[in-house]
mmCIF file of C-alpha atoms in Angstrom:
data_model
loop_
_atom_site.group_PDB
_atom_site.id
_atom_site.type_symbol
_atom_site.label_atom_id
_atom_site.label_comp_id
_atom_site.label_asym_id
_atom_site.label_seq_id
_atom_site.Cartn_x
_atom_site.Cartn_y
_atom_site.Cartn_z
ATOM 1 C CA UNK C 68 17.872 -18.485 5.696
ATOM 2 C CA UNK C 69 15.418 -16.601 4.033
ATOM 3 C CA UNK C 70 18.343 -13.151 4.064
ATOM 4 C CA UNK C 71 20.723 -15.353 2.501
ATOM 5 C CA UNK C 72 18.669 -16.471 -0.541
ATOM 6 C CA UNK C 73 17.170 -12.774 -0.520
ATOM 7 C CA UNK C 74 20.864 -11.490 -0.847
ATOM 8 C CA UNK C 75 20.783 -13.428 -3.755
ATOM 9 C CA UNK C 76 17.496 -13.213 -5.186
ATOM 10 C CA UNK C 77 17.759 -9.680 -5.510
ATOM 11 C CA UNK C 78 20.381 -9.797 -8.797
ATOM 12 C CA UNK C 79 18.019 -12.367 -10.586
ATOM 13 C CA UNK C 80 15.140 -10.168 -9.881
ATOM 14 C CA UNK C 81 16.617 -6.646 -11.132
ATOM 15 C CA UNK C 82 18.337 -8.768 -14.072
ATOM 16 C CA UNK C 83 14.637 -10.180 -15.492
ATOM 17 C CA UNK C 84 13.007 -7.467 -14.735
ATOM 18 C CA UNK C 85 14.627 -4.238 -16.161
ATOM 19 C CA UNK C 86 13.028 -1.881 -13.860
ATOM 20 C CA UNK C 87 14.668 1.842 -13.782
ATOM 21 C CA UNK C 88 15.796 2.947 -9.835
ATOM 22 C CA UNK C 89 13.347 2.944 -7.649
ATOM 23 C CA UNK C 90 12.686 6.840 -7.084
ATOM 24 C CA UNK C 91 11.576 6.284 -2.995
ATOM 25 C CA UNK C 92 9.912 3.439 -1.014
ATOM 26 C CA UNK C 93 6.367 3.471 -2.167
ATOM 27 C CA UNK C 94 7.789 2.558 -5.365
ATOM 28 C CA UNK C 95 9.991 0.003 -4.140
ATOM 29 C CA UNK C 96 7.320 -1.752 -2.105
ATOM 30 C CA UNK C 97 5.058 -1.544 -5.436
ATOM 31 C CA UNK C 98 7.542 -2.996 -7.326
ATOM 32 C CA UNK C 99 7.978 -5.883 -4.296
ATOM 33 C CA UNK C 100 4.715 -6.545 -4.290
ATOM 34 C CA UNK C 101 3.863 -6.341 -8.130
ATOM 35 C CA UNK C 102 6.743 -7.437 -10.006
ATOM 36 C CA UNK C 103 8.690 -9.700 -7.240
ATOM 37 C CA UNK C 104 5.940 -11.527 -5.797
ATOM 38 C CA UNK C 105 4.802 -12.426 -9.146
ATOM 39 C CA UNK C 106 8.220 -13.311 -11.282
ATOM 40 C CA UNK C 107 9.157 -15.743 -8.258
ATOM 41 C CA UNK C 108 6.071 -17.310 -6.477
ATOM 42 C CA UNK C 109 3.204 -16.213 -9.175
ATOM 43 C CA UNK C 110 1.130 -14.236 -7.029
ATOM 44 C CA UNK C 111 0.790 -10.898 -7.077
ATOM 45 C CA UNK C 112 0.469 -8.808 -3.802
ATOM 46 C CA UNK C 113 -1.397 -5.473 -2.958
ATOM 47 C CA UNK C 114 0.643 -2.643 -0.852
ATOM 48 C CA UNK C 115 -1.554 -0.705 1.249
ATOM 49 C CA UNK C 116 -1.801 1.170 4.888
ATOM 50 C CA UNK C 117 1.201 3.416 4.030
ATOM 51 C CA UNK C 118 2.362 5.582 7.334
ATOM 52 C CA UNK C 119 2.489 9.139 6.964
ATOM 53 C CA UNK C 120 6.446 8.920 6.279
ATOM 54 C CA UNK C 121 5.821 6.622 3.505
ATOM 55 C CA UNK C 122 8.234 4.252 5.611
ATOM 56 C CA UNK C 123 6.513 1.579 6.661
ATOM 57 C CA UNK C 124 3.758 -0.146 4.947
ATOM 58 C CA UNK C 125 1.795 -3.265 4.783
ATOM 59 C CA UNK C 126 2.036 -6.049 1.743
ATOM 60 C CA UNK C 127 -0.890 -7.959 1.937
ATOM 61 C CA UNK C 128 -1.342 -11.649 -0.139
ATOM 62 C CA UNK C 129 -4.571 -13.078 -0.907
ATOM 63 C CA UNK C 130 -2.608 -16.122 -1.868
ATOM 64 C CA UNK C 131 0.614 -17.958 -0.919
ATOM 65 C CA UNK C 132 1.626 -20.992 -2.692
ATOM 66 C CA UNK C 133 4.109 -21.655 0.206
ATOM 67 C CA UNK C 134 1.088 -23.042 2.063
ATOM 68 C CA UNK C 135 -1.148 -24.575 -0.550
ATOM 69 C CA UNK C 136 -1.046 -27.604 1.503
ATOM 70 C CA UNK C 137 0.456 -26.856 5.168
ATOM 71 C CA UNK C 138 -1.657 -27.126 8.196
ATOM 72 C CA UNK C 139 0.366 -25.962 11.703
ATOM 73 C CA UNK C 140 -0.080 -28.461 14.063
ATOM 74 C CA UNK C 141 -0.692 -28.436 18.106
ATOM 75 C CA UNK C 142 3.239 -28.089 18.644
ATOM 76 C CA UNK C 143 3.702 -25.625 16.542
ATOM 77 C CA UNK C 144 1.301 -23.079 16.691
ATOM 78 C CA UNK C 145 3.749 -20.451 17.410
ATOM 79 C CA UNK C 146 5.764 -20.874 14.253
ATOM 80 C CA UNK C 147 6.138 -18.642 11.672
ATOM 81 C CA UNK C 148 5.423 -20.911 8.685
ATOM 82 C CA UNK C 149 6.499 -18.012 5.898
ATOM 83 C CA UNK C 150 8.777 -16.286 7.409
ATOM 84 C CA UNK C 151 11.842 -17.297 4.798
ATOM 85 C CA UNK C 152 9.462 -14.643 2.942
ATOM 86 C CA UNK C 153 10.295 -11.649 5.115
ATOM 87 C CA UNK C 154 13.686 -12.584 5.417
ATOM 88 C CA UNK C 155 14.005 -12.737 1.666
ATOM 89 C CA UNK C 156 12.450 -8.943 1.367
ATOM 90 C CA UNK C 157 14.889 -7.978 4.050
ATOM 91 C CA UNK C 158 18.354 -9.545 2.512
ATOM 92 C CA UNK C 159 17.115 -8.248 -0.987
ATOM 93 C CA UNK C 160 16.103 -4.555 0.426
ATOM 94 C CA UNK C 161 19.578 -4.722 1.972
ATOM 95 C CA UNK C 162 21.682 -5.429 -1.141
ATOM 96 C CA UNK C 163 20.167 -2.176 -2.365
ATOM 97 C CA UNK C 164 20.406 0.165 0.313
ATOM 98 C CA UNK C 165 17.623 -0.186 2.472
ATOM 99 C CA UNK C 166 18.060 -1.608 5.564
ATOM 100 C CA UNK C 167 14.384 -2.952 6.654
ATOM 101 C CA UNK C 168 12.355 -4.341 9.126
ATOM 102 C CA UNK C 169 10.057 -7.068 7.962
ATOM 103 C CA UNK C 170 7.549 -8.283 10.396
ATOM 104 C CA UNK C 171 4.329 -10.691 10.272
ATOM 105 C CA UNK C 172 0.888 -8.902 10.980
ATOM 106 C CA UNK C 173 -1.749 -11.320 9.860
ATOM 107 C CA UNK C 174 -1.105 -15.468 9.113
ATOM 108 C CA UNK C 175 -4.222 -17.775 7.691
ATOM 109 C CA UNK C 176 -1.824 -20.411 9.335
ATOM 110 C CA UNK C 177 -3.207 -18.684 12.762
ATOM 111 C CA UNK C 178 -6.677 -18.125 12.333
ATOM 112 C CA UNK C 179 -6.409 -14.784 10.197
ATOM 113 C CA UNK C 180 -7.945 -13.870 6.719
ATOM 114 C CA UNK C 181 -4.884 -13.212 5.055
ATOM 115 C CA UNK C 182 -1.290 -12.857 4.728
ATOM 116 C CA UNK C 183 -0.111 -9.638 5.566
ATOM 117 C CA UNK C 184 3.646 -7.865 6.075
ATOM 118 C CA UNK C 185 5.383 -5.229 7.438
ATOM 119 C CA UNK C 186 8.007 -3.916 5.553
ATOM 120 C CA UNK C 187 9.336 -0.903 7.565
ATOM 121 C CA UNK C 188 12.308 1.112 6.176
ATOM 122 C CA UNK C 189 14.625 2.057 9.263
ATOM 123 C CA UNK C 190 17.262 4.102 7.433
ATOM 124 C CA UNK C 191 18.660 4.238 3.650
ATOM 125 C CA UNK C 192 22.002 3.282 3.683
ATOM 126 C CA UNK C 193 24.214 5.276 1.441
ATOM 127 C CA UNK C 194 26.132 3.254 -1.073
ATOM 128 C CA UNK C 195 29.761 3.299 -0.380
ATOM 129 C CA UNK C 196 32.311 2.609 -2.917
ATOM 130 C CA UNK C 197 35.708 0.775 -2.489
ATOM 131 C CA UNK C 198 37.843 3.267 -4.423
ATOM 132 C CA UNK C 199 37.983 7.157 -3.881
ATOM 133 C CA UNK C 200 37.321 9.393 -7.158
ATOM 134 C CA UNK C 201 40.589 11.254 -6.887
ATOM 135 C CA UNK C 202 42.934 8.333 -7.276
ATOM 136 C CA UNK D 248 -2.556 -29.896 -9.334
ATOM 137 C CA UNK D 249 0.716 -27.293 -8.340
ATOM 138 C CA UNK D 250 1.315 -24.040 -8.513
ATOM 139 C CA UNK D 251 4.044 -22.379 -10.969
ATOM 140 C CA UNK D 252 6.906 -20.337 -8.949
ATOM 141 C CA UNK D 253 10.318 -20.232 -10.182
ATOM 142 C CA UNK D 254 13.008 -22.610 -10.292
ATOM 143 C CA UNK D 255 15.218 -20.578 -8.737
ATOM 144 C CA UNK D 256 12.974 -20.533 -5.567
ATOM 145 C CA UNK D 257 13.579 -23.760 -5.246
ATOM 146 C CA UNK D 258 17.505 -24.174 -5.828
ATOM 147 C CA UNK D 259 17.751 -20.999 -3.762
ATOM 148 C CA UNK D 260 15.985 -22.717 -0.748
ATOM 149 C CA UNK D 261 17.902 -26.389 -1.604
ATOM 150 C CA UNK D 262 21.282 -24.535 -1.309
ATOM 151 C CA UNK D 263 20.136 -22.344 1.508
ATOM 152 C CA UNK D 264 19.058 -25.729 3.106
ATOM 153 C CA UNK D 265 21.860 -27.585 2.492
ATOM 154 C CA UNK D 266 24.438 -24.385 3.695
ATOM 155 C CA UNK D 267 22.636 -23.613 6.641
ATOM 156 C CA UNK D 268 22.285 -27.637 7.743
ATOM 157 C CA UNK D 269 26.700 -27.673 7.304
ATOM 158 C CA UNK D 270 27.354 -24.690 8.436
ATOM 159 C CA UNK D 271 25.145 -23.496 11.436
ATOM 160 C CA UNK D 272 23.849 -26.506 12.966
ATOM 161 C CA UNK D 273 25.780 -29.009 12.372
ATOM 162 C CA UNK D 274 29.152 -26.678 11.604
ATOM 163 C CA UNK D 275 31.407 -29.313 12.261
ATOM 164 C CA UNK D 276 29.689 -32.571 12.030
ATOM 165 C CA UNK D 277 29.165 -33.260 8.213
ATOM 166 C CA UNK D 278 27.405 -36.633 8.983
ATOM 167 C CA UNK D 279 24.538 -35.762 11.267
ATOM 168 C CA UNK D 280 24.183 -33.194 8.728
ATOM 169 C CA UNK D 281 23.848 -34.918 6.156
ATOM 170 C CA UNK D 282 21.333 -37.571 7.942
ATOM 171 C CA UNK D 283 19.451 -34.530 8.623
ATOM 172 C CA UNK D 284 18.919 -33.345 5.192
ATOM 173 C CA UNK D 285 18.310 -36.876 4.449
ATOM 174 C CA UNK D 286 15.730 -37.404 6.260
ATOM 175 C CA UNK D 287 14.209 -33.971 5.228
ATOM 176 C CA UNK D 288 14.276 -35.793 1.903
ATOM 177 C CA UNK D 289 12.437 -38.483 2.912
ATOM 178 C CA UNK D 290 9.979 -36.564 3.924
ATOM 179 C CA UNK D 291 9.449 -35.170 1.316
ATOM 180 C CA UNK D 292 9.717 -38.117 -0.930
ATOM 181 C CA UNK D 293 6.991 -39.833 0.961
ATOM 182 C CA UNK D 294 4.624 -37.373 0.737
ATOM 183 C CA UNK D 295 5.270 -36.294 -2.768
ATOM 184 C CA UNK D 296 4.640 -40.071 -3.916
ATOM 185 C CA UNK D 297 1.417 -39.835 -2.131
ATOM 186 C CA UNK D 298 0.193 -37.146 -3.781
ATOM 187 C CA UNK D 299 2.094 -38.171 -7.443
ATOM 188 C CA UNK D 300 0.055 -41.703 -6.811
ATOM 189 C CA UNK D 301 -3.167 -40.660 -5.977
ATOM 190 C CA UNK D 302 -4.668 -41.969 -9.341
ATOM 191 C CA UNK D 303 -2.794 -44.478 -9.963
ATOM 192 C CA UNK D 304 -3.388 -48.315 -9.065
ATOM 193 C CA UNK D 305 -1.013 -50.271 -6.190
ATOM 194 C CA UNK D 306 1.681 -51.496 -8.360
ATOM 195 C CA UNK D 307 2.666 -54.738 -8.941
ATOM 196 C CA UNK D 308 6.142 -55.360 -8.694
ATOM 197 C CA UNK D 309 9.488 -53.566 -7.310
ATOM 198 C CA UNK D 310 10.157 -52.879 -11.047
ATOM 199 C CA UNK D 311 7.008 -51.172 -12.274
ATOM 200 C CA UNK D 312 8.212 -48.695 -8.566
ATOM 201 C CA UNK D 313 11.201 -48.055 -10.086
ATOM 202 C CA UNK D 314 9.732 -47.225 -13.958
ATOM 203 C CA UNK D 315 7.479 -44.755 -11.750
ATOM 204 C CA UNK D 316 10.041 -43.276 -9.943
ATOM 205 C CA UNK D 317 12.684 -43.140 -13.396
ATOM 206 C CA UNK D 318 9.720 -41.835 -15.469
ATOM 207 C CA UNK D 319 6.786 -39.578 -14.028
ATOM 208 C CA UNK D 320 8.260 -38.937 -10.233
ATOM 209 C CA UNK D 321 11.426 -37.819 -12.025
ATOM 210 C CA UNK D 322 9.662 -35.691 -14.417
ATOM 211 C CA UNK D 323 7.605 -34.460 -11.876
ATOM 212 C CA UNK D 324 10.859 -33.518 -9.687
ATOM 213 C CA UNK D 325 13.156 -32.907 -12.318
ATOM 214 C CA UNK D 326 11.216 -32.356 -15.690
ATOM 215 C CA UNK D 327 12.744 -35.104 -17.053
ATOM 216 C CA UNK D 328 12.795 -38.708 -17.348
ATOM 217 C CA UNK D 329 15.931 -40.734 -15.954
ATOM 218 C CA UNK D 330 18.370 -41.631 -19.173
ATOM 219 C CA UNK D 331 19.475 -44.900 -18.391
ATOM 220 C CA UNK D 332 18.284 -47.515 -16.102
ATOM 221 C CA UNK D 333 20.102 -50.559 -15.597
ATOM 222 C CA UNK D 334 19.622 -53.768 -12.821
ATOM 223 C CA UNK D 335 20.816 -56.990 -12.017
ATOM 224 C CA UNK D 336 17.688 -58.630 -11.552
ATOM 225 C CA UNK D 337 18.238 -58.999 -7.942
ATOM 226 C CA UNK D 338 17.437 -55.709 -6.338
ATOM 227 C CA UNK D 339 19.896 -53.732 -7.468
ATOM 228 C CA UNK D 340 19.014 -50.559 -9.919
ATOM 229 C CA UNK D 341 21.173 -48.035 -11.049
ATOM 230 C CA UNK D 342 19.388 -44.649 -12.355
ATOM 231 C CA UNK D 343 21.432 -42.724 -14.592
ATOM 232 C CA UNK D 344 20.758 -38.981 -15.295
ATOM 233 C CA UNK D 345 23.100 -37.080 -17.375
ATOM 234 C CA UNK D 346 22.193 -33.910 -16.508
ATOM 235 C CA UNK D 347 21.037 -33.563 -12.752
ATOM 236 C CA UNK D 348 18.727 -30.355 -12.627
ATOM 237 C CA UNK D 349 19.432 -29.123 -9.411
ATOM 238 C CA UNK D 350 23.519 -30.010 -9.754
ATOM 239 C CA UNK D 351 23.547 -28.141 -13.210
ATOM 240 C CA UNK D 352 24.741 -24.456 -11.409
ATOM 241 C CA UNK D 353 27.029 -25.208 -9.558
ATOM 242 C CA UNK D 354 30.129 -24.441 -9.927
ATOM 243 C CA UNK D 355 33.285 -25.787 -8.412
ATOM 244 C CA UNK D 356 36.514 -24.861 -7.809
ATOM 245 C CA UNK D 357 39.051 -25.229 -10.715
ATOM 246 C CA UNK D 358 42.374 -27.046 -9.499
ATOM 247 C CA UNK D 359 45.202 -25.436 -9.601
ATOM 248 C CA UNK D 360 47.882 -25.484 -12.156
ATOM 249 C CA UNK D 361 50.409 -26.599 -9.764
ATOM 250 C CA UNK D 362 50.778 -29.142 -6.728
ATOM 251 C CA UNK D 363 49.190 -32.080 -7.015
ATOM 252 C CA UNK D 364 48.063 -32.381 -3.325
ATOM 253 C CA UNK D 365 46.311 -28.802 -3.045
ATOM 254 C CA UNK D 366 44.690 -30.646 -6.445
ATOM 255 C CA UNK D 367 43.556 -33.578 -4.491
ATOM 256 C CA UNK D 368 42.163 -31.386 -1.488
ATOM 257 C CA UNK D 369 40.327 -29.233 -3.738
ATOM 258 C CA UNK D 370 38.927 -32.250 -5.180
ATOM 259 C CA UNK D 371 38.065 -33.419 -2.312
ATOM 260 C CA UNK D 372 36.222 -30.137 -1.231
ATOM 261 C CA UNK D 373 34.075 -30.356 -4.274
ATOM 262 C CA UNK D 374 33.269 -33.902 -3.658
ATOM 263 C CA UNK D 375 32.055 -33.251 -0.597
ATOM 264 C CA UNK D 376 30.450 -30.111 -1.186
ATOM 265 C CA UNK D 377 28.887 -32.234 -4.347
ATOM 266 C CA UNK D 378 27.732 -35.066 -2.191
ATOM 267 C CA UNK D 379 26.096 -32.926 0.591
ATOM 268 C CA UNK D 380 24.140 -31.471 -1.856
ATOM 269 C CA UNK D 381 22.900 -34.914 -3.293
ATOM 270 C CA UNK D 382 22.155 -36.170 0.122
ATOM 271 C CA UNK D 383 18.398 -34.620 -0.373
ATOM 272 C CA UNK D 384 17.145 -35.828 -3.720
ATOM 273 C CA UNK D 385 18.720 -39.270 -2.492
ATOM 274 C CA UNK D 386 16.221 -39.115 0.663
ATOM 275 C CA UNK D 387 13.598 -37.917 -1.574
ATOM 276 C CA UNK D 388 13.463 -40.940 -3.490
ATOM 277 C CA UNK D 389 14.187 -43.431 -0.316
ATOM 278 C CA UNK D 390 11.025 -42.041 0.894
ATOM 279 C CA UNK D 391 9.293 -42.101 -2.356
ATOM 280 C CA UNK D 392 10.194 -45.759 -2.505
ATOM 281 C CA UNK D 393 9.102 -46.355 1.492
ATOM 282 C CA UNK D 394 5.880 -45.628 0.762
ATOM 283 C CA UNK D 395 5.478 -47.067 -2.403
ATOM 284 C CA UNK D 396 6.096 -50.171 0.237
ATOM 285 C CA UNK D 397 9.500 -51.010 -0.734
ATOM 286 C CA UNK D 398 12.455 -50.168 1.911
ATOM 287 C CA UNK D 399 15.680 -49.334 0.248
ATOM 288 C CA UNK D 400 18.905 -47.207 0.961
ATOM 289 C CA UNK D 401 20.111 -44.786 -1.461
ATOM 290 C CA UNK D 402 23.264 -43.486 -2.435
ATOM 291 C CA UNK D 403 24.962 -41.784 -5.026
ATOM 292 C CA UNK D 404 28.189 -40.681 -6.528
ATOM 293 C CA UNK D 405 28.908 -38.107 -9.112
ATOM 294 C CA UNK D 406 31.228 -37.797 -11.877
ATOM 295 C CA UNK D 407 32.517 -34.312 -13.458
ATOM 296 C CA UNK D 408 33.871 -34.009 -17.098
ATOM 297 C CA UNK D 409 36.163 -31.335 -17.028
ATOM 298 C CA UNK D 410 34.581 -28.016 -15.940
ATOM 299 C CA UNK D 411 35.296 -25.656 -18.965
ATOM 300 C CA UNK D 412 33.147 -28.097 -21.271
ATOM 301 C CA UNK D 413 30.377 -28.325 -19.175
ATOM 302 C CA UNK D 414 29.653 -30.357 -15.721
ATOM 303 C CA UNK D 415 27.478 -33.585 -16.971
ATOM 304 C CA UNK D 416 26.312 -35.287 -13.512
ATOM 305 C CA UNK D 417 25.522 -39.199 -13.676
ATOM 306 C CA UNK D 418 23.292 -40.162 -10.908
ATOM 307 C CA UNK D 419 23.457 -43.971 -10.562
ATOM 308 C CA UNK D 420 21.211 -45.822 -8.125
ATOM 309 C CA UNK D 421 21.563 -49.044 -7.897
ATOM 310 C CA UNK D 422 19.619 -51.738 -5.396
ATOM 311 C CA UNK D 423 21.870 -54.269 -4.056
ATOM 312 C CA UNK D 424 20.412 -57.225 -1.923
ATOM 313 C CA UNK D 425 23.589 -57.989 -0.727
ATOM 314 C CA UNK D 426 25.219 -55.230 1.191
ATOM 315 C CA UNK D 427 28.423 -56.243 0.731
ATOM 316 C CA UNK D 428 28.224 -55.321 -2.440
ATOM 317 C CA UNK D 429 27.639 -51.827 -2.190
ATOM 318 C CA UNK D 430 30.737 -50.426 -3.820
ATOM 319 C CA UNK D 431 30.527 -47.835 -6.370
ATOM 320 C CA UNK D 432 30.592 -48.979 -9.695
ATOM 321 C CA UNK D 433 33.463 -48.811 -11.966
ATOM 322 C CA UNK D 434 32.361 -45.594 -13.844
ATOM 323 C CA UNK D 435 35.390 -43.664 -12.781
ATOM 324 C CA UNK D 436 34.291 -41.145 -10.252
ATOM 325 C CA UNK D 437 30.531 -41.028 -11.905
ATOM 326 C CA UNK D 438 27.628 -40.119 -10.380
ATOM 327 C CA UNK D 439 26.328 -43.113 -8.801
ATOM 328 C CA UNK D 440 22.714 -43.121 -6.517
ATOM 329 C CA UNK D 441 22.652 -46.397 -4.941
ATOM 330 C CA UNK D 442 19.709 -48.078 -3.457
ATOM 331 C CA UNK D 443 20.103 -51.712 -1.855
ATOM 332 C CA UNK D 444 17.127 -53.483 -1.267
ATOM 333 C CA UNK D 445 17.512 -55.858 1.656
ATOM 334 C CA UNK D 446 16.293 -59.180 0.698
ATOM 335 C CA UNK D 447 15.264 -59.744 4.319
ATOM 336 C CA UNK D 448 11.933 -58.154 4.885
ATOM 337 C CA UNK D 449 11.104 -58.145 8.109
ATOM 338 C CA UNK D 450 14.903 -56.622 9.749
ATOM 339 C CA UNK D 451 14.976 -53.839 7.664
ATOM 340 C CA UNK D 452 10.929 -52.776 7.877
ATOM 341 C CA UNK D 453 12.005 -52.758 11.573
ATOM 342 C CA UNK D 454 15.063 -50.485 11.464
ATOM 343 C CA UNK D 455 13.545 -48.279 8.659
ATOM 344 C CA UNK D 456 10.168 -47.907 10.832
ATOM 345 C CA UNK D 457 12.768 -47.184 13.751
ATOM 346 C CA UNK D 458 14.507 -44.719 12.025
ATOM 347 C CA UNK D 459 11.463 -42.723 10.194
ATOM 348 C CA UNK D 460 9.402 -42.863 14.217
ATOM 349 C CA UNK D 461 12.725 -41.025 15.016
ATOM 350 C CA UNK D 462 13.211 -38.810 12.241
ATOM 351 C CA UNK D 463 9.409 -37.303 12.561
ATOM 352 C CA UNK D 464 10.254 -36.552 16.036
ATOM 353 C CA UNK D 465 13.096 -35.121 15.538
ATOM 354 C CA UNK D 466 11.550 -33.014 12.564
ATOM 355 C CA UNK D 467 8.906 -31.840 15.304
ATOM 356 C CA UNK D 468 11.126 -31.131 17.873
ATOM 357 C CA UNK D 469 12.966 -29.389 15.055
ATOM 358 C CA UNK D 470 9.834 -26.962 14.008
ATOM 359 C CA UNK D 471 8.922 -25.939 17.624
#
């Protein structure tokens, strides 16, 4: 669910925002965490524990209004209350040529002190166009 | 009390809702999905009149419910009050809202110029598409009205002026006791949000008891 509305978020968020290209995936992941976070949910997120490749890091959220008042109960203590989150991230890396992984480290819904994500960049996909030049 | 986050968060997640419900797991069974997302909505409607009531005193009477739910729960919801509210003095209401929030991007399919029965199937498509979409806010209020202590059913209907002036959305909900009587009303094809009240007390807090013990275990069998 959360890759279809990301699919979709993505245009509103480049369309408010009026950010140049993204020059490589610290700046993306910045720009996730400072500018997307906050235009949609009104939080704004911290990016940290980069990997030497600068391809995977970790976003990391003090706050999440998508549990202000959500308590897991017995049955479902294996559920992954946010993860429409990391699907959205994924769908809206995807629309611009980033395919991702986008993983769950730490959940306060579990016990944990914070929210934290992996976003991991497995390959940049090269943008292909529909036409050729020479026709 | 809440927290600002964008209104498109939340008609992203309504359509996601209401596309994934019709199409993935319940592809070919429009009804049980659209019990399903009703009874999402009243969920939701039950606990967001908790929390809209807190401060206020019990009220008094089915109608001071009903000026609640037309004035602050629809503000709260919809930032905006109901425009016309209308009732027969016997259980019946009809809430009228010109301009449905979440309804107000959609888009539909234009007819085309020619055939009249690829017409009426596209206008039937839309209708449907239209109605699964209203099946939520129509369980939002049921519940909203459950646990304000008054069992109801809801239902709505929708009317379009033509799309390339702009798409105004009646929602009518009206509260019959008699349930015979629940036929649209004669708006043609207007957006009409029915709720019948069921004069006999004690049947219906049964069923709708039944139903809601079922629904919550469904929902949890749902989130494992």
């Amino acid at each position: 669910m959360g890759y279809n509305i990301g699919i979709r978020l993505i245009d509103e968020f480049l369309a408010k925002s009026n950010v140049s290209r993204c020059v490589d995936f610290k700046e993306t992941a910045e720009m996730i965490a400072k500018v997307g976070f906050k235009m949609f949910l009104g939080v704004t997120a911290s990016v940290m524990n980069w990997d030497a490749d600068g391809t995977c890091c970790s976003i990391v959220l003090e706050d999440n209004p998508l549990v202000d008042f959500v308590e897991l109960p017995d049955t479902c203590q294996g559920l992954y209350y946010c993860n429409i989150l990391s699907g959205v991230i994924r769908g809206a890396l995807e629309m611009v040529a980033m395919k991702t992984e986008v993983t769950w480290i730490r959940d306060m819904l579990r016990g944990d002190d914070a929210y934290e994500l992996q976003v991991k960049l497995l390959k940049q996909v090269p943008e292909e166009y529909p036409y050729k030049d020479d026709e | 009390m809440g927290r600002d986050v964008s209104e498109s968060c939340i008609d992203s997640l309504l359509t996601e809702m209401v596309s994934t419900y019709c199409n993935r797991f319940y592809a070919n069974k429009p009804e049980l999905a659209a019990r399903r997302i009703e009874a999402i909505g009243y969920q939701v409607g039950h606990q967001l009149s908790e929390r809209y009531t807190m401060e206020r005193p019990c009220f008094s009477d089915h109608l001071e419910a009903i000026k609640f739910i037309c004035k602050d729960f629809w503000f709260e919801l919809f930032k905006k009050q109901i425009d016309n509210l209308k009732t027969n003095h016997r259980g019946t209401f009809v809430l009228q809202d010109n301009r449905f929030r979440w309804l107000t991007r959609m888009s539909i399919d234009q007819s085309p110029e020619n055939g009249t029965s690829e017409e009426l199937s596209i206008m039937a498509d839309n209708k449907t598409m239209q109605s699964m979409h209203l099946y939520f806010p129509c369980g939002i209020i049921r519940g909203a009205l459950s646990n304000l202590g008054i069992p109801c059913a809801v239902s709505a209907d929708i009317s379009n002026l033509p799309a390339w002036l702009y798409e105004e959305i009646w929602m009518i909900t009206s509260i019959t006791p008699d349930h015979e009587n629940l036929t649209f009303s004669s708006f043609d094809g207007s957006l009409v949000l029915k709720i019948s009240f069921d004069v006999f007390f004690a049947l219906v807090c049964t069923v709708i008891i039944m139903i809601t013990c079922f629904w919550k275990k469904f929902k949890h069998n749902e989130q494992i």
